[in-house]
Amino acid sequence: MTQGNIGKSNYSKAIWSLISRIYDNTSVADSVYEQASAYFIQSAAQQAQKTELEQQVFLFQNRQQQVSQRDMALVERNLQQAQSEQQSFQKTRDEEAAKRMSVLKQLCVDILQLIQADSAEETTILSAKALGTIQLLCPTQGKHVAPTNQRCKHLYKALLALRLLDKLLADNEINNSYVQQRLTACKGMSMLQADYHPFRDDVQIPLIMAALLQDIGSCHPDAQLILKGPDGTADEFRVLDNDERIALLQISFREGLKYVTQGLGLDKYAGNSRDERELHLKREAERQNFVLFLLKNAVKPEHGIGNLLKIPQIYTSVVLSTKSNYSYDALPKVALVLEKGVEKGVYSKVAVEALLAITGVFPQGYGVTYIPKDSDRQDLDRYEYAIVTGLYPADIRQPICRMVTRNLTYNVSAQGCIISVDNNLYYPTARKKLERISEERLLEILSKLVSNFEERKNMPLLPRCWYPEEYFSYVKNQNLWNKVVINNN
């Protein structure tokens, strides 16, 4: 496979930059999760300091009632100094919280701008591109799968939550008064041009925020103690026993809500108008309440708005799994996981069906192997490679793909195709069609499609999927979402 230079396109760099701004591990420690981790570590000491300052003020206020007139001036000076120290301490904490909120809000704005367009069609393409790029930037095998998926899952989940919101609104399945009021208020407004857009600023951005913050409580030292053990050497991606899992969920939920109200607070108003300031603070309080409402309702959403977080969370936990039994081949089973949850009454049927109508069975960026047809619509005696690149498939089992190979040759300018169940090697019916082909022919096909044939000739001769990680590592192969003619296969 000779495809030019290895690296990241400008778009792939933009996606990776967003991921790094959410979750990273650097000396600068400026990502959202690093900031939260630092806050949690410092908050215990800061709380003790805050209590001490409050006690000092209380002490001198009491002394005012007890000392003689001669000593009153000294007590009042001490009281003023204690109050000044208390105010200075609180001002510093408020500024730190405002800075964290400002960083988070700008990140949410940038995420929305990346995938939002004036038309629904273009928004869908941009969303597919972002989701597919995240998947294709993640390794499919080896020791880096879990840590990379851990970094990427927050952005992936936020993107799914936005599209699920659109779908449920289109289907008239969201009756939340706050959302409906904001939706009504923005009729006729351009989301991309308005300085204040009720739906964008009061619904979409808080939803992104909630998706990014859903696991923020896991940064708390008590949660990290469970994940990494007392000496910090335990495998944080191991399967926890039931008591550990419940304790972790409780800590993460409790501390996550605290972080929203105390670690972030409300975004500050910049201006001189009293009326504007009051309106700004009112909107900020309402947005914060909406974030908290989403996070609380995601625990047991039933048929409520909490499904905007819950169902994308389940989907992402399978597609970008951090478990040791992660298997790229099995990613399409995410649909079965969700459908079984519906059967058991654990997940909302409406929300699951809506999400699967968006994603289909095959995740964006997934490598599909399929049997092509000739000009007479007859099956050929080989399989080819394609990558899932489209949302909203007409049939959730028939992915919208970009053809990557043609005549067993990698072809950057290839067309798009909708791959039928009968010709998709993920399904047994398609693999059965090629069972009559000789082993020599199947080895010949494999030798033309893989770059390290000697290492990989023991791969299944009828592969259920292929691994596009190497293909996508070449810069020239990273624009899979430009418009192409779509054929049925």
Coordinates of C-alpha atoms in Angstrom, one line a residue:
M1 CA 0.0 0.0 0.0
T2 CA 1.9 3.1 -1.3
Q3 CA -0.2 6.1 -0.6
G4 CA 2.2 9.0 -0.1
N5 CA 3.0 10.8 3.1
I6 CA 2.0 9.6 6.6
G7 CA 0.5 12.2 8.9
K8 CA -2.6 14.1 9.6
S9 CA -4.5 16.4 7.2
N10 CA -5.5 19.8 8.5
Y11 CA -9.0 18.5 9.3
S12 CA -7.6 15.5 11.2
K13 CA -5.3 17.9 13.1
A14 CA -8.4 20.0 14.0
I15 CA -10.2 16.9 15.3
W16 CA -7.2 15.8 17.3
S17 CA -6.8 19.4 18.7
L18 CA -10.4 19.3 20.0
I19 CA -9.7 15.9 21.6
S20 CA -6.6 17.2 23.3
R21 CA -8.4 20.2 24.6
I22 CA -10.9 17.9 26.3
Y23 CA -8.6 15.2 27.6
D24 CA -4.8 15.2 27.6
N25 CA -1.8 14.5 29.8
T26 CA 0.8 17.3 29.3
S27 CA 3.0 19.6 31.5
V28 CA 0.7 22.5 30.5
A29 CA -2.3 20.7 32.0
D30 CA -4.8 22.9 30.2
S31 CA -7.3 20.4 29.0
V32 CA -10.8 20.2 30.6
Y33 CA -10.1 17.0 32.4
E34 CA -6.6 18.1 33.5
Q35 CA -8.1 21.3 34.9
A36 CA -10.8 19.3 36.7
S37 CA -8.2 17.0 38.2
A38 CA -6.2 19.9 39.5
Y39 CA -9.3 21.5 40.9
F40 CA -10.3 18.3 42.8
I41 CA -6.8 17.9 44.2
Q42 CA -6.7 21.5 45.4
S43 CA -10.3 21.8 46.6
A44 CA -9.9 20.0 49.9
A45 CA -7.1 22.3 51.0
Q46 CA -8.9 25.3 49.7
Q47 CA -12.1 24.3 51.6
A48 CA -10.0 24.1 54.8
Q49 CA -8.6 27.6 54.0
K50 CA -12.0 29.0 53.3
T51 CA -13.3 27.6 56.6
E52 CA -10.4 29.1 58.5
L53 CA -11.0 32.5 57.0
E54 CA -14.7 32.3 57.8
Q55 CA -13.8 31.5 61.4
Q56 CA -11.4 34.4 61.6
V57 CA -14.2 36.8 60.5
F58 CA -16.7 35.2 62.9
L59 CA -14.1 35.5 65.8
F60 CA -13.5 39.2 65.3
Q61 CA -17.2 39.9 64.8
N62 CA -17.9 38.3 68.2
R63 CA -15.1 40.2 69.9
Q64 CA -16.8 43.4 68.8
Q65 CA -19.5 42.6 71.2
Q66 CA -17.1 41.8 74.1
V67 CA -14.2 44.3 74.1
S68 CA -14.1 47.7 75.7
Q69 CA -14.3 50.9 73.6
R70 CA -10.6 51.3 74.1
D71 CA -9.8 48.1 72.2
M72 CA -12.6 48.4 69.6
A73 CA -10.4 50.1 67.0
L74 CA -7.9 47.3 67.0
V75 CA -10.6 44.6 66.8
E76 CA -12.2 46.5 63.9
R77 CA -8.9 46.7 62.0
N78 CA -8.4 43.0 62.5
L79 CA -12.0 42.3 61.4
Q80 CA -11.5 44.4 58.2
Q81 CA -8.2 42.6 57.5
A82 CA -9.9 39.2 58.0
Q83 CA -12.8 40.3 55.7
S84 CA -10.4 41.6 53.1
E85 CA -8.5 38.3 53.1
Q86 CA -11.8 36.4 52.8
Q87 CA -12.9 38.5 49.9
S88 CA -9.5 38.2 48.2
F89 CA -9.6 34.4 48.6
Q90 CA -13.1 34.2 47.2
K91 CA -12.4 36.5 44.3
T92 CA -9.4 34.3 43.3
R93 CA -11.5 31.2 43.4
D94 CA -14.3 32.9 41.4
E95 CA -11.8 34.0 38.8
E96 CA -10.3 30.5 38.5
A97 CA -13.8 29.1 38.1
A98 CA -14.7 31.7 35.5
K99 CA -11.5 30.9 33.6
R100 CA -12.3 27.2 33.5
M101 CA -15.9 28.0 32.4
S102 CA -14.6 30.3 29.6
V103 CA -12.2 27.6 28.3
L104 CA -15.0 25.0 28.4
K105 CA -17.6 27.2 26.7
Q106 CA -15.2 28.2 23.9
L107 CA -14.4 24.5 23.4
C108 CA -18.1 23.8 23.0
V109 CA -18.5 26.6 20.6
D110 CA -15.6 25.3 18.5
I111 CA -17.1 21.8 18.5
L112 CA -20.5 23.0 17.3
Q113 CA -18.9 25.2 14.6
L114 CA -17.1 22.1 13.3
I115 CA -20.2 20.1 12.6
Q116 CA -23.0 22.7 12.2
A117 CA -24.1 24.2 8.8
D118 CA -27.1 26.2 7.7
S119 CA -28.5 23.2 5.8
A120 CA -29.5 19.8 7.4
E121 CA -27.7 18.0 4.6
E122 CA -24.4 19.7 5.1
T123 CA -24.7 19.3 8.9
T124 CA -25.2 15.6 8.4
I125 CA -22.1 15.3 6.2
L126 CA -20.0 17.3 8.6
S127 CA -21.1 15.1 11.5
A128 CA -20.3 11.9 9.6
K129 CA -16.9 13.3 8.8
A130 CA -16.1 14.2 12.4
L131 CA -17.4 10.9 13.8
G132 CA -15.6 8.9 11.1
T133 CA -12.3 10.8 11.5
I134 CA -12.3 10.1 15.3
Q135 CA -12.9 6.4 14.7
L136 CA -10.2 6.2 12.0
L137 CA -7.6 8.1 14.2
C138 CA -8.1 5.5 16.9
P139 CA -5.9 2.3 16.8
T140 CA -7.8 -0.9 16.3
Q141 CA -5.2 -3.3 17.9
G142 CA -2.5 -3.1 20.5
K143 CA -1.8 -1.5 23.9
H144 CA -2.9 2.0 22.8
V145 CA -6.5 1.1 22.1
A146 CA -7.9 1.7 25.6
P147 CA -6.0 5.0 26.4
T148 CA -6.8 6.5 23.0
N149 CA -10.4 5.5 23.1
Q150 CA -10.6 7.0 26.6
R151 CA -9.4 10.3 25.2
C152 CA -11.7 10.3 22.2
K153 CA -15.0 9.1 23.7
H154 CA -16.1 12.5 25.1
L155 CA -16.0 14.3 21.8
Y156 CA -17.6 11.3 20.0
K157 CA -20.4 11.2 22.5
A158 CA -21.1 14.9 22.3
L159 CA -21.4 14.7 18.5
L160 CA -23.9 11.8 18.8
A161 CA -25.9 13.7 21.4
L162 CA -26.3 16.7 19.1
R163 CA -27.5 14.6 16.2
L164 CA -29.8 12.6 18.5
L165 CA -31.3 15.9 19.7
D166 CA -32.1 16.9 16.1
K167 CA -33.6 13.5 15.3
L168 CA -35.9 13.4 18.4
L169 CA -37.0 17.0 17.8
A170 CA -37.8 16.2 14.2
D171 CA -39.8 13.2 15.4
N172 CA -41.7 15.3 18.0
E173 CA -40.3 13.1 20.8
I174 CA -38.9 15.9 23.0
N175 CA -41.5 17.7 25.1
N176 CA -39.2 19.5 27.5
S177 CA -40.5 23.0 27.9
Y178 CA -37.1 24.6 28.2
V179 CA -36.0 23.1 24.9
Q180 CA -39.2 23.8 23.1
Q181 CA -39.3 27.5 24.3
R182 CA -35.8 28.0 23.0
L183 CA -36.6 26.3 19.7
T184 CA -39.7 28.6 19.2
A185 CA -37.7 31.7 20.1
C186 CA -35.1 31.2 17.3
K187 CA -37.6 30.8 14.4
G188 CA -36.2 32.6 11.4
M189 CA -32.8 33.2 13.0
S190 CA -29.5 32.1 11.4
M191 CA -27.6 29.9 13.8
L192 CA -24.3 30.8 12.2
Q193 CA -24.7 34.5 12.2
A194 CA -26.8 35.6 15.2
D195 CA -24.8 36.9 18.2
Y196 CA -27.3 35.3 20.5
H197 CA -29.2 32.2 19.2
P198 CA -31.6 30.7 21.9
F199 CA -31.4 27.1 20.6
R200 CA -27.6 27.2 19.9
D201 CA -26.6 29.0 23.1
D202 CA -29.1 27.7 25.6
V203 CA -29.6 24.1 24.4
Q204 CA -26.9 22.8 22.0
I205 CA -23.9 24.2 23.9
P206 CA -25.1 23.1 27.3
L207 CA -25.8 19.7 25.8
I208 CA -22.2 19.5 24.5
M209 CA -21.0 20.7 27.9
A210 CA -23.0 18.0 29.7
A211 CA -21.7 15.3 27.4
L212 CA -18.1 16.4 28.0
L213 CA -18.6 16.6 31.8
Q214 CA -20.5 13.4 32.2
D215 CA -17.4 11.5 33.4
I216 CA -15.6 14.5 34.9
G217 CA -16.1 13.2 38.5
S218 CA -13.8 10.3 37.7
C219 CA -10.9 12.8 38.0
H220 CA -11.6 13.1 41.8
P221 CA -8.9 11.5 43.9
D222 CA -11.4 9.2 45.6
A223 CA -12.4 7.9 42.1
Q224 CA -8.8 7.6 41.0
L225 CA -8.0 5.6 44.1
I226 CA -10.6 3.0 43.0
L227 CA -9.3 3.1 39.4
K228 CA -5.6 3.1 40.0
G229 CA -5.2 1.7 43.5
P230 CA -3.4 3.1 46.5
D231 CA 0.0 3.1 44.7
G232 CA -1.3 4.2 41.4
T233 CA -0.2 1.1 39.5
A234 CA -3.6 -0.8 39.0
D235 CA -4.9 -1.1 35.5
E236 CA -7.6 1.6 35.3
F237 CA -9.3 -0.2 32.4
R238 CA -9.7 -3.5 34.2
V239 CA -13.2 -4.9 35.0
L240 CA -14.1 -3.6 38.5
D241 CA -15.9 -5.8 41.0
N242 CA -19.5 -4.8 41.8
D243 CA -18.7 -2.9 45.0
E244 CA -15.9 -0.9 43.3
R245 CA -18.1 -0.1 40.3
I246 CA -21.0 1.2 42.4
A247 CA -18.7 3.3 44.6
L248 CA -17.0 4.7 41.5
L249 CA -20.4 5.6 39.9
Q250 CA -21.5 7.3 43.1
I251 CA -18.3 9.3 43.5
S252 CA -18.2 10.3 39.9
F253 CA -21.8 11.4 39.8
R254 CA -21.6 13.4 43.1
E255 CA -18.3 15.1 42.3
G256 CA -19.3 15.8 38.7
L257 CA -22.4 17.8 39.9
K258 CA -20.2 19.7 42.4
Y259 CA -17.8 20.5 39.7
V260 CA -20.5 22.1 37.5
T261 CA -21.7 24.3 40.4
Q262 CA -18.5 25.0 42.2
G263 CA -15.6 24.2 39.9
L264 CA -17.1 26.1 37.0
G265 CA -19.8 28.4 38.2
L266 CA -21.4 30.9 35.9
D267 CA -19.7 32.7 33.0
K268 CA -19.0 36.3 33.8
Y269 CA -20.6 39.3 32.2
A270 CA -18.3 41.7 30.4
G271 CA -19.9 45.2 30.0
N272 CA -21.4 48.1 31.9
S273 CA -25.2 47.7 31.4
R274 CA -27.0 46.7 34.5
D275 CA -30.0 45.3 32.6
E276 CA -27.7 43.3 30.2
R277 CA -25.8 42.0 33.2
E278 CA -29.0 40.7 34.9
L279 CA -30.2 39.1 31.7
H280 CA -26.7 37.5 31.2
L281 CA -26.7 36.1 34.7
K282 CA -30.3 34.8 34.3
R283 CA -29.4 33.0 31.1
E284 CA -26.2 31.6 32.6
A285 CA -28.1 30.2 35.6
E286 CA -30.7 28.6 33.3
R287 CA -28.0 27.0 31.2
Q288 CA -26.3 25.7 34.3
N289 CA -29.6 24.2 35.6
F290 CA -30.1 22.6 32.2
V291 CA -26.7 21.0 32.3
L292 CA -27.4 19.7 35.8
F293 CA -30.8 18.5 34.7
L294 CA -29.3 16.5 31.8
L295 CA -26.6 14.9 34.0
K296 CA -29.1 14.0 36.7
N297 CA -31.7 12.6 34.3
A298 CA -29.1 10.6 32.3
V299 CA -28.8 8.2 35.3
K300 CA -32.3 6.8 34.9
P301 CA -33.7 8.6 31.9
E302 CA -36.6 6.2 31.2
H303 CA -38.3 8.1 28.3
G304 CA -37.0 11.5 29.3
I305 CA -34.5 14.0 27.9
G306 CA -31.6 12.2 29.8
N307 CA -31.5 9.8 26.9
L308 CA -29.7 12.5 24.9
L309 CA -26.7 11.5 27.1
K310 CA -27.5 8.0 28.1
I311 CA -27.9 6.3 24.7
P312 CA -24.9 8.0 23.1
Q313 CA -22.9 7.0 26.2
I314 CA -23.8 3.3 25.7
Y315 CA -23.1 3.5 22.0
T316 CA -19.7 5.2 22.6
S317 CA -18.8 2.7 25.3
V318 CA -19.0 -0.1 22.7
V319 CA -17.6 1.6 19.6
L320 CA -14.7 3.3 21.6
S321 CA -14.4 0.6 24.2
T322 CA -11.7 0.7 26.8
K323 CA -12.2 -2.9 27.9
S324 CA -9.5 -5.6 27.4
N325 CA -11.9 -7.7 25.3
Y326 CA -12.2 -4.9 22.7
S327 CA -12.7 -6.4 19.2
Y328 CA -12.8 -4.1 16.2
D329 CA -14.6 -6.9 14.2
A330 CA -17.5 -6.8 16.6
L331 CA -18.2 -3.1 16.6
P332 CA -21.4 -3.5 14.6
K333 CA -22.8 -5.5 17.6
V334 CA -23.4 -2.1 19.2
A335 CA -26.8 -2.2 17.6
L336 CA -27.6 -5.5 19.3
V337 CA -26.4 -4.2 22.6
L338 CA -28.8 -1.3 22.3
E339 CA -31.7 -3.4 21.0
K340 CA -31.3 -6.0 23.8
G341 CA -31.4 -3.1 26.3
V342 CA -34.7 -2.1 24.8
E343 CA -36.0 -5.6 25.1
K344 CA -35.1 -5.7 28.8
G345 CA -36.7 -2.4 29.4
V346 CA -33.4 -0.8 30.3
Y347 CA -33.1 1.7 27.4
S348 CA -35.7 3.9 25.7
K349 CA -37.0 2.3 22.5
V350 CA -37.7 5.7 21.0
A351 CA -34.2 7.0 21.7
V352 CA -32.4 3.8 20.6
E353 CA -34.4 3.6 17.3
A354 CA -33.6 7.3 16.7
L355 CA -29.9 6.8 17.3
L356 CA -29.7 3.7 15.1
A357 CA -31.6 5.5 12.4
I358 CA -28.8 8.1 12.4
T359 CA -25.8 5.8 12.7
G360 CA -27.0 2.5 11.2
V361 CA -25.5 -0.8 12.4
F362 CA -22.0 0.0 11.1
P363 CA -20.2 2.9 12.9
Q364 CA -18.7 5.8 10.9
G365 CA -15.2 5.0 9.7
Y366 CA -15.7 1.2 10.0
G367 CA -13.9 -0.9 7.4
V368 CA -16.4 -3.0 5.4
T369 CA -15.5 -5.9 3.1
Y370 CA -18.0 -6.6 0.4
I371 CA -18.6 -8.5 -2.9
P372 CA -18.8 -6.1 -5.8
K373 CA -21.1 -6.5 -8.8
D374 CA -20.3 -6.2 -12.5
S375 CA -22.1 -4.0 -15.0
D376 CA -24.8 -6.7 -15.3
R377 CA -25.4 -6.6 -11.6
Q378 CA -23.9 -10.0 -11.1
D379 CA -21.6 -10.8 -8.2
L380 CA -17.9 -11.0 -8.9
D381 CA -15.6 -13.7 -7.5
R382 CA -13.8 -11.4 -5.1
Y383 CA -14.2 -8.9 -2.3
E384 CA -13.2 -5.3 -2.0
Y385 CA -12.7 -2.7 0.7
A386 CA -14.9 0.2 1.7
I387 CA -15.3 2.6 4.6
V388 CA -18.5 3.7 6.2
T389 CA -18.9 7.5 5.5
G390 CA -22.6 8.3 5.6
L391 CA -25.2 8.8 8.3
Y392 CA -29.0 8.1 8.0
P393 CA -28.8 5.0 5.8
A394 CA -32.2 4.1 4.3
D395 CA -31.8 0.6 5.9
I396 CA -29.7 0.5 9.1
R397 CA -28.1 -2.8 8.0
Q398 CA -26.9 -1.3 4.6
P399 CA -24.2 1.2 5.3
I400 CA -23.4 4.2 3.1
C401 CA -19.7 3.7 2.2
R402 CA -16.8 5.1 0.2
M403 CA -15.2 2.5 -2.0
V404 CA -11.5 2.3 -1.2
T405 CA -10.4 -0.4 -3.6
R406 CA -11.5 -1.3 -7.1
N407 CA -10.3 -4.3 -9.0
L408 CA -8.2 -5.1 -5.9
T409 CA -6.4 -1.8 -6.3
Y410 CA -6.5 1.2 -3.9
N411 CA -8.2 4.0 -5.7
V412 CA -8.5 7.4 -4.0
S413 CA -11.0 8.8 -6.5
A414 CA -13.4 5.8 -6.0
Q415 CA -17.1 6.1 -5.9
G416 CA -19.5 5.6 -3.0
C417 CA -21.8 2.7 -2.6
I418 CA -24.7 1.4 -0.4
I419 CA -23.7 -2.1 0.6
S420 CA -26.5 -4.7 0.8
V421 CA -26.7 -7.4 3.5
D422 CA -26.3 -10.1 0.8
N423 CA -22.9 -8.7 -0.3
N424 CA -21.5 -7.5 3.0
L425 CA -19.0 -10.1 4.4
Y426 CA -19.9 -9.1 7.9
Y427 CA -23.0 -11.2 7.4
P428 CA -22.8 -15.0 6.9
T429 CA -25.0 -14.9 3.8
A430 CA -22.4 -12.9 1.9
R431 CA -19.5 -15.0 3.2
K432 CA -21.3 -18.2 2.0
K433 CA -21.3 -16.8 -1.6
L434 CA -17.5 -16.9 -1.6
E435 CA -17.0 -20.3 0.0
R436 CA -16.9 -21.9 -3.5
I437 CA -13.8 -19.9 -4.4
S438 CA -10.4 -21.7 -4.0
E439 CA -8.0 -21.0 -1.2
E440 CA -5.4 -20.0 -3.8
R441 CA -7.7 -17.3 -5.3
L442 CA -8.6 -16.0 -1.8
L443 CA -4.9 -15.8 -0.9
E444 CA -4.2 -14.0 -4.2
I445 CA -7.0 -11.4 -3.2
L446 CA -5.5 -11.0 0.2
S447 CA -2.0 -10.5 -1.2
K448 CA -3.2 -7.6 -3.3
L449 CA -5.0 -5.8 -0.5
V450 CA -2.5 -6.0 2.4
S451 CA 0.9 -4.5 2.5
N452 CA 2.6 -7.1 4.7
F453 CA 1.2 -10.3 3.2
E454 CA 3.7 -12.6 4.8
E455 CA 2.7 -11.4 8.3
R456 CA -1.0 -11.4 7.5
K457 CA -1.5 -14.4 5.3
N458 CA -3.0 -16.3 8.3
M459 CA -5.9 -13.8 8.4
P460 CA -9.3 -15.2 7.7
L461 CA -9.6 -15.8 4.0
L462 CA -13.2 -14.4 4.1
P463 CA -12.7 -11.4 6.5
R464 CA -15.8 -10.0 8.1
C465 CA -14.2 -6.5 7.9
W466 CA -10.9 -4.8 7.3
Y467 CA -8.7 -2.5 9.4
P468 CA -8.5 0.9 7.7
E469 CA -6.1 2.4 10.2
E470 CA -3.0 2.1 8.0
Y471 CA -4.8 3.3 4.9
F472 CA -6.1 6.4 6.8
S473 CA -2.6 7.2 8.2
Y474 CA -1.7 8.6 4.7
V475 CA -2.7 12.2 4.4
K476 CA -4.1 11.9 0.9
N477 CA -6.6 9.2 2.1
Q478 CA -8.2 11.4 4.8
N479 CA -10.7 13.2 2.7
L480 CA -13.3 10.5 2.3
W481 CA -16.3 12.8 2.6
N482 CA -16.2 14.9 -0.6
K483 CA -19.2 14.3 -2.7
V484 CA -19.2 11.2 -4.9
V485 CA -21.8 9.3 -6.9
I486 CA -23.5 6.7 -4.7
N487 CA -24.3 3.3 -6.3
N488 CA -26.2 0.3 -4.8
N489 CA -24.2 -2.8 -4.3

